[in-house]
mmCIF file of C-alpha atoms in Angstrom:
data_model
loop_
_atom_site.group_PDB
_atom_site.id
_atom_site.type_symbol
_atom_site.label_atom_id
_atom_site.label_comp_id
_atom_site.label_asym_id
_atom_site.label_seq_id
_atom_site.Cartn_x
_atom_site.Cartn_y
_atom_site.Cartn_z
ATOM 1 C CA UNK Q 1 33.994 7.019 -26.782
ATOM 2 C CA UNK Q 2 32.214 4.167 -25.652
ATOM 3 C CA UNK Q 3 29.624 4.902 -23.161
ATOM 4 C CA UNK Q 4 29.538 2.954 -19.503
ATOM 5 C CA UNK Q 5 31.523 -0.261 -20.090
ATOM 6 C CA UNK Q 6 30.504 -3.892 -18.887
ATOM 7 C CA UNK Q 7 33.456 -6.060 -18.220
ATOM 8 C CA UNK Q 8 35.632 -6.909 -20.970
ATOM 9 C CA UNK Q 9 35.533 -10.368 -20.864
ATOM 10 C CA UNK Q 10 33.810 -13.488 -20.041
ATOM 11 C CA UNK Q 11 33.215 -16.670 -20.047
ATOM 12 C CA UNK Q 12 31.316 -18.300 -22.990
ATOM 13 C CA UNK Q 13 27.464 -17.598 -23.918
ATOM 14 C CA UNK Q 14 27.801 -14.536 -20.669
ATOM 15 C CA UNK Q 15 26.549 -12.209 -23.529
ATOM 16 C CA UNK Q 16 24.167 -12.122 -26.239
ATOM 17 C CA UNK Q 17 24.184 -10.244 -29.311
ATOM 18 C CA UNK Q 18 21.840 -7.490 -29.290
ATOM 19 C CA UNK Q 19 20.780 -8.662 -33.113
ATOM 20 C CA UNK Q 20 20.318 -12.187 -33.051
ATOM 21 C CA UNK Q 21 20.904 -13.158 -29.617
ATOM 22 C CA UNK Q 22 23.877 -15.318 -30.552
ATOM 23 C CA UNK Q 23 25.784 -15.787 -27.731
ATOM 24 C CA UNK Q 24 29.131 -13.917 -27.251
ATOM 25 C CA UNK Q 25 32.343 -14.262 -24.946
ATOM 26 C CA UNK Q 26 32.805 -10.611 -25.190
ATOM 27 C CA UNK Q 27 31.429 -7.131 -26.315
ATOM 28 C CA UNK Q 28 34.528 -5.135 -27.038
ATOM 29 C CA UNK Q 29 38.403 -6.044 -26.919
ATOM 30 C CA UNK Q 30 40.325 -3.721 -25.507
ATOM 31 C CA UNK Q 31 43.877 -3.252 -27.427
ATOM 32 C CA UNK Q 32 45.228 -0.836 -24.461
ATOM 33 C CA UNK Q 33 46.283 3.211 -25.066
ATOM 34 C CA UNK Q 34 43.123 4.387 -25.480
ATOM 35 C CA UNK Q 35 41.976 1.485 -28.794
ATOM 36 C CA UNK Q 36 38.855 -0.332 -28.089
ATOM 37 C CA UNK Q 37 37.081 -2.509 -30.472
ATOM 38 C CA UNK Q 38 33.528 -3.346 -30.922
ATOM 39 C CA UNK Q 39 33.118 -7.334 -31.191
ATOM 40 C CA UNK Q 40 31.572 -8.557 -33.977
ATOM 41 C CA UNK Q 41 28.805 -11.221 -34.461
ATOM 42 C CA UNK Q 42 30.041 -15.134 -35.920
ATOM 43 C CA UNK Q 43 26.363 -15.339 -36.561
ATOM 44 C CA UNK Q 44 25.073 -12.331 -38.430
ATOM 45 C CA UNK Q 45 28.456 -9.927 -38.782
ATOM 46 C CA UNK Q 46 27.476 -7.667 -36.810
ATOM 47 C CA UNK Q 47 28.344 -5.511 -34.034
ATOM 48 C CA UNK Q 48 27.719 -7.855 -30.754
ATOM 49 C CA UNK Q 49 26.495 -4.715 -28.442
ATOM 50 C CA UNK Q 50 26.152 -1.191 -30.353
ATOM 51 C CA UNK Q 51 24.356 -0.073 -27.123
ATOM 52 C CA UNK Q 52 27.752 -0.034 -25.391
ATOM 53 C CA UNK Q 53 28.841 3.476 -27.144
ATOM 54 C CA UNK Q 54 25.135 4.969 -26.387
ATOM 55 C CA UNK Q 55 24.142 7.507 -23.689
ATOM 56 C CA UNK Q 56 22.013 5.668 -21.265
ATOM 57 C CA UNK Q 57 19.294 8.381 -21.839
ATOM 58 C CA UNK Q 58 19.156 6.890 -25.433
ATOM 59 C CA UNK Q 59 18.941 3.720 -24.386
ATOM 60 C CA UNK Q 60 16.099 3.932 -22.426
ATOM 61 C CA UNK Q 61 14.315 5.776 -24.628
ATOM 62 C CA UNK Q 62 14.352 2.788 -26.937
ATOM 63 C CA UNK Q 63 13.431 0.585 -24.072
ATOM 64 C CA UNK Q 64 9.849 2.690 -23.808
ATOM 65 C CA UNK Q 65 10.126 2.271 -27.577
ATOM 66 C CA UNK Q 66 10.336 -2.004 -26.665
ATOM 67 C CA UNK Q 67 13.087 -2.016 -29.441
ATOM 68 C CA UNK Q 68 13.989 -5.875 -28.757
ATOM 69 C CA UNK Q 69 17.785 -4.708 -29.283
ATOM 70 C CA UNK Q 70 17.605 -2.388 -26.125
ATOM 71 C CA UNK Q 71 15.956 -4.828 -24.492
ATOM 72 C CA UNK Q 72 18.754 -7.802 -25.160
ATOM 73 C CA UNK Q 73 21.169 -5.137 -24.063
ATOM 74 C CA UNK Q 74 19.215 -4.640 -20.786
ATOM 75 C CA UNK Q 75 18.769 -8.215 -19.440
ATOM 76 C CA UNK Q 76 21.861 -9.631 -21.113
ATOM 77 C CA UNK Q 77 24.793 -7.696 -21.276
ATOM 78 C CA UNK Q 78 24.497 -5.705 -18.191
ATOM 79 C CA UNK Q 79 24.370 -5.862 -14.665
ATOM 80 C CA UNK Q 80 21.400 -4.022 -13.661
ATOM 81 C CA UNK Q 81 19.891 -5.010 -10.260
ATOM 82 C CA UNK Q 82 16.960 -2.833 -9.547
ATOM 83 C CA UNK Q 83 13.899 -5.468 -10.548
ATOM 84 C CA UNK Q 84 12.973 -6.109 -6.822
ATOM 85 C CA UNK Q 85 13.217 -2.195 -5.943
ATOM 86 C CA UNK Q 86 11.426 -1.238 -9.186
ATOM 87 C CA UNK Q 87 8.687 -4.337 -8.714
ATOM 88 C CA UNK Q 88 7.769 -2.601 -4.802
ATOM 89 C CA UNK Q 89 7.845 0.869 -6.302
ATOM 90 C CA UNK Q 90 5.434 0.377 -8.631
ATOM 91 C CA UNK Q 91 3.757 -1.667 -6.508
ATOM 92 C CA UNK Q 92 3.456 1.442 -4.706
ATOM 93 C CA UNK Q 93 2.394 3.429 -7.584
ATOM 94 C CA UNK Q 94 -0.660 1.161 -8.143
ATOM 95 C CA UNK Q 95 -1.676 0.826 -4.204
ATOM 96 C CA UNK Q 96 -1.665 4.084 -4.480
ATOM 97 C CA UNK Q 97 -4.334 4.642 -7.225
ATOM 98 C CA UNK Q 98 -6.453 2.251 -5.651
ATOM 99 C CA UNK Q 99 -5.969 4.126 -2.463
ATOM 100 C CA UNK Q 100 -6.822 6.951 -4.062
ATOM 101 C CA UNK Q 101 -10.181 5.777 -6.060
ATOM 102 C CA UNK Q 102 -11.347 4.126 -2.628
ATOM 103 C CA UNK Q 103 -10.920 6.978 -0.668
ATOM 104 C CA UNK Q 104 -12.295 9.304 -2.944
ATOM 105 C CA UNK Q 105 -10.091 11.998 -1.981
ATOM 106 C CA UNK Q 106 -9.736 13.978 -5.516
ATOM 107 C CA UNK Q 107 -11.608 16.675 -3.165
ATOM 108 C CA UNK Q 108 -9.153 16.494 -0.750
ATOM 109 C CA UNK Q 109 -5.881 19.371 -1.184
ATOM 110 C CA UNK Q 110 -4.379 19.625 1.692
ATOM 111 C CA UNK Q 111 -0.953 17.975 1.563
ATOM 112 C CA UNK Q 112 -1.506 17.251 5.262
ATOM 113 C CA UNK Q 113 -4.509 14.788 4.411
ATOM 114 C CA UNK Q 114 -2.432 12.811 2.444
ATOM 115 C CA UNK Q 115 0.222 12.429 5.125
ATOM 116 C CA UNK Q 116 -2.396 10.768 7.289
ATOM 117 C CA UNK Q 117 -4.084 9.137 4.670
ATOM 118 C CA UNK Q 118 -1.125 6.551 3.880
ATOM 119 C CA UNK Q 119 -1.074 5.593 7.625
ATOM 120 C CA UNK Q 120 -4.652 3.616 7.502
ATOM 121 C CA UNK Q 121 -4.730 0.132 6.913
ATOM 122 C CA UNK Q 122 -6.243 0.836 3.493
ATOM 123 C CA UNK Q 123 -3.386 1.696 1.752
ATOM 124 C CA UNK Q 124 -1.584 -1.178 2.830
ATOM 125 C CA UNK Q 125 -4.748 -3.686 2.080
ATOM 126 C CA UNK Q 126 -4.350 -2.062 -1.772
ATOM 127 C CA UNK Q 127 -0.761 -2.731 -1.545
ATOM 128 C CA UNK Q 128 -1.346 -6.399 -0.298
ATOM 129 C CA UNK Q 129 -3.978 -6.549 -3.679
ATOM 130 C CA UNK Q 130 -1.791 -6.006 -5.813
ATOM 131 C CA UNK Q 131 0.704 -7.911 -5.056
ATOM 132 C CA UNK Q 132 -1.365 -10.496 -5.124
ATOM 133 C CA UNK Q 133 -2.617 -9.786 -8.491
ATOM 134 C CA UNK Q 134 0.543 -9.512 -10.304
ATOM 135 C CA UNK Q 135 1.653 -12.335 -8.522
ATOM 136 C CA UNK Q 136 -1.132 -14.402 -10.137
ATOM 137 C CA UNK Q 137 -0.517 -12.974 -12.796
ATOM 138 C CA UNK Q 138 3.409 -14.210 -13.474
ATOM 139 C CA UNK Q 139 1.914 -17.303 -12.496
ATOM 140 C CA UNK Q 140 -0.060 -17.479 -15.103
ATOM 141 C CA UNK Q 141 2.839 -16.954 -17.665
ATOM 142 C CA UNK Q 142 4.963 -19.070 -16.173
ATOM 143 C CA UNK Q 143 2.458 -22.305 -15.730
ATOM 144 C CA UNK Q 144 1.818 -21.633 -19.568
ATOM 145 C CA UNK Q 145 5.100 -21.298 -21.692
ATOM 146 C CA UNK Q 146 6.243 -24.249 -18.898
ATOM 147 C CA UNK Q 147 3.675 -26.176 -20.535
ATOM 148 C CA UNK Q 148 4.173 -25.152 -24.111
ATOM 149 C CA UNK Q 149 7.118 -24.469 -23.927
ATOM 150 C CA UNK Q 150 8.998 -26.239 -21.100
ATOM 151 C CA UNK Q 151 12.070 -26.888 -22.894
ATOM 152 C CA UNK Q 152 12.802 -23.232 -22.535
ATOM 153 C CA UNK Q 153 12.476 -22.971 -18.223
ATOM 154 C CA UNK Q 154 14.777 -26.360 -18.078
ATOM 155 C CA UNK Q 155 16.811 -24.917 -14.766
ATOM 156 C CA UNK Q 156 16.219 -22.063 -11.890
ATOM 157 C CA UNK Q 157 18.476 -19.818 -13.837
ATOM 158 C CA UNK Q 158 16.208 -19.708 -16.485
ATOM 159 C CA UNK Q 159 12.751 -18.970 -14.090
ATOM 160 C CA UNK Q 160 14.691 -16.115 -12.640
ATOM 161 C CA UNK Q 161 16.477 -14.422 -15.668
ATOM 162 C CA UNK Q 162 12.672 -14.870 -16.657
ATOM 163 C CA UNK Q 163 11.209 -13.032 -13.612
ATOM 164 C CA UNK Q 164 13.954 -10.609 -14.011
ATOM 165 C CA UNK Q 165 12.826 -9.480 -17.301
ATOM 166 C CA UNK Q 166 8.889 -9.868 -16.207
ATOM 167 C CA UNK Q 167 9.508 -7.470 -13.280
ATOM 168 C CA UNK Q 168 11.752 -4.781 -15.335
ATOM 169 C CA UNK Q 169 9.463 -4.824 -17.716
ATOM 170 C CA UNK Q 170 6.647 -3.284 -16.196
ATOM 171 C CA UNK Q 171 8.487 -0.115 -15.029
ATOM 172 C CA UNK Q 172 5.039 1.047 -17.378
ATOM 173 C CA UNK Q 173 3.227 0.980 -13.436
ATOM 174 C CA UNK Q 174 5.129 4.623 -12.319
ATOM 175 C CA UNK Q 175 3.192 6.427 -15.156
ATOM 176 C CA UNK Q 176 0.306 5.546 -13.007
ATOM 177 C CA UNK Q 177 1.606 8.920 -10.484
ATOM 178 C CA UNK Q 178 1.735 11.146 -12.878
ATOM 179 C CA UNK Q 179 -1.696 10.584 -15.186
ATOM 180 C CA UNK Q 180 -3.115 10.627 -11.104
ATOM 181 C CA UNK Q 181 -1.480 13.646 -10.211
ATOM 182 C CA UNK Q 182 -2.219 15.524 -13.608
ATOM 183 C CA UNK Q 183 -6.265 14.435 -13.212
ATOM 184 C CA UNK Q 184 -8.042 15.861 -16.170
ATOM 185 C CA UNK Q 185 -11.037 13.912 -18.064
ATOM 186 C CA UNK Q 186 -8.979 11.863 -20.125
ATOM 187 C CA UNK Q 187 -7.408 10.175 -16.604
ATOM 188 C CA UNK Q 188 -9.272 6.939 -17.670
ATOM 189 C CA UNK Q 189 -7.865 6.753 -21.050
ATOM 190 C CA UNK Q 190 -4.280 7.195 -20.083
ATOM 191 C CA UNK Q 191 -4.945 4.429 -17.602
ATOM 192 C CA UNK Q 192 -6.510 2.325 -20.180
ATOM 193 C CA UNK Q 193 -3.032 3.126 -22.192
ATOM 194 C CA UNK Q 194 -0.735 2.638 -19.421
ATOM 195 C CA UNK Q 195 -1.856 -0.650 -18.875
ATOM 196 C CA UNK Q 196 -1.888 -1.877 -22.481
ATOM 197 C CA UNK Q 197 2.612 -0.381 -23.167
ATOM 198 C CA UNK Q 198 2.848 -2.358 -19.409
ATOM 199 C CA UNK Q 199 1.795 -5.910 -21.437
ATOM 200 C CA UNK Q 200 3.571 -4.850 -24.594
ATOM 201 C CA UNK Q 201 6.659 -4.787 -22.104
ATOM 202 C CA UNK Q 202 5.917 -7.673 -20.930
ATOM 203 C CA UNK Q 203 5.478 -9.719 -24.266
ATOM 204 C CA UNK Q 204 8.522 -8.244 -25.469
ATOM 205 C CA UNK Q 205 10.531 -9.268 -22.507
ATOM 206 C CA UNK Q 206 9.394 -12.837 -22.419
ATOM 207 C CA UNK Q 207 10.353 -12.884 -26.393
ATOM 208 C CA UNK Q 208 13.636 -11.737 -25.807
ATOM 209 C CA UNK Q 209 14.432 -13.582 -22.529
ATOM 210 C CA UNK Q 210 13.533 -17.153 -24.305
ATOM 211 C CA UNK Q 211 13.734 -16.266 -28.101
ATOM 212 C CA UNK Q 212 10.297 -17.017 -29.148
ATOM 213 C CA UNK Q 213 8.172 -15.814 -31.828
ATOM 214 C CA UNK Q 214 6.146 -12.791 -31.030
ATOM 215 C CA UNK Q 215 2.726 -14.909 -30.568
ATOM 216 C CA UNK Q 216 3.756 -17.188 -28.129
ATOM 217 C CA UNK Q 217 3.442 -14.463 -25.415
ATOM 218 C CA UNK Q 218 0.482 -13.242 -26.264
ATOM 219 C CA UNK Q 219 -0.833 -16.477 -25.340
ATOM 220 C CA UNK Q 220 1.160 -16.372 -22.269
ATOM 221 C CA UNK Q 221 0.148 -12.944 -21.372
ATOM 222 C CA UNK Q 222 -3.251 -14.043 -21.919
ATOM 223 C CA UNK Q 223 -3.425 -17.073 -19.052
ATOM 224 C CA UNK Q 224 -1.674 -15.023 -16.921
ATOM 225 C CA UNK Q 225 -4.745 -12.548 -17.261
ATOM 226 C CA UNK Q 226 -6.656 -15.041 -16.780
ATOM 227 C CA UNK Q 227 -5.797 -15.881 -13.811
ATOM 228 C CA UNK Q 228 -5.052 -12.788 -12.011
ATOM 229 C CA UNK Q 229 -9.346 -11.838 -12.957
ATOM 230 C CA UNK Q 230 -9.949 -15.087 -11.428
ATOM 231 C CA UNK Q 231 -8.336 -13.773 -7.993
ATOM 232 C CA UNK Q 232 -10.034 -10.413 -8.792
ATOM 233 C CA UNK Q 233 -13.350 -11.998 -8.751
ATOM 234 C CA UNK Q 234 -12.441 -14.298 -5.582
ATOM 235 C CA UNK Q 235 -11.848 -10.661 -3.970
ATOM 236 C CA UNK Q 236 -15.294 -9.590 -4.865
ATOM 237 C CA UNK Q 237 -16.853 -12.838 -3.399
ATOM 238 C CA UNK Q 238 -15.215 -12.128 -0.356
ATOM 239 C CA UNK Q 239 -16.666 -8.966 -0.270
ATOM 240 C CA UNK Q 240 -13.407 -6.923 -0.520
ATOM 241 C CA UNK Q 241 -13.155 -4.071 -2.783
ATOM 242 C CA UNK Q 242 -10.900 -3.766 -5.505
#
C-alpha cells in the first residue's frame, strides 16, 4: 500500500517529478474505495513520485546515498518543516565538538562535569562562532549562484527554498556526536569524512533545487568555503580560539 501520502490535488507546479524535475499537478489519483493510482509524468513518462509508496526508512537511506530522486521527493513533494530545528541541533553538535576540543576534557569521565561545563561561556561562544561560519558559508553560496545564474533566484521564494534545502542537507553534522562519543584513533579521519559528506549533500541539494549541472554547485560551495575560511582567519587575528 501507499505510505505517507501528501494531499492528492494541488495547483499546477506544486509538485515535481523526481526523475526529470518536471512540474505536476498531483502525485496520485484517488478513485475511492481504496483504489489509488500514482500519476505519470507527462515529460518522462515515469511515475511522478515513486517514494510515496516507500517506507520513510527507505527514503532516508536513499537520501543518505545522495540520490537526486530522494532529494526531490523531500524538498518538493512533502511538507517537512524541520529545517530550522535541524539547523540549531546541528550547530549545537558542532559547538559541542569544538568546546570539547577547547576544554580538552577527554580525560574527564564524570557526567557531572559535562553538565557543569555546558553552562560555561566557552560553549555558547563556540555556538556563536559555528553559527557565524555557517552563515558566511551560505552567503558565499548565495552570492555565487546569484552572480552566475541570476535567472534562477529571481523570487524570494527561490531563496527560501534554496535555504531550506541547504539547511536540511547539513544533517550529516549529527554524526559529529557519535564520532566524539565513540572516540578512537581514527576520530580525525571520521570528522574529515563527515565534512566531505556534508559538502556532497549541500551540492546535491543545490543541484536538485535549481536543476543545475554537477559543476556549478561545486563552484558555489568552493566560494562559500573561501568566505567561511576568511571569517575563521578574521577570528584568529582577533585572538579568538576557534
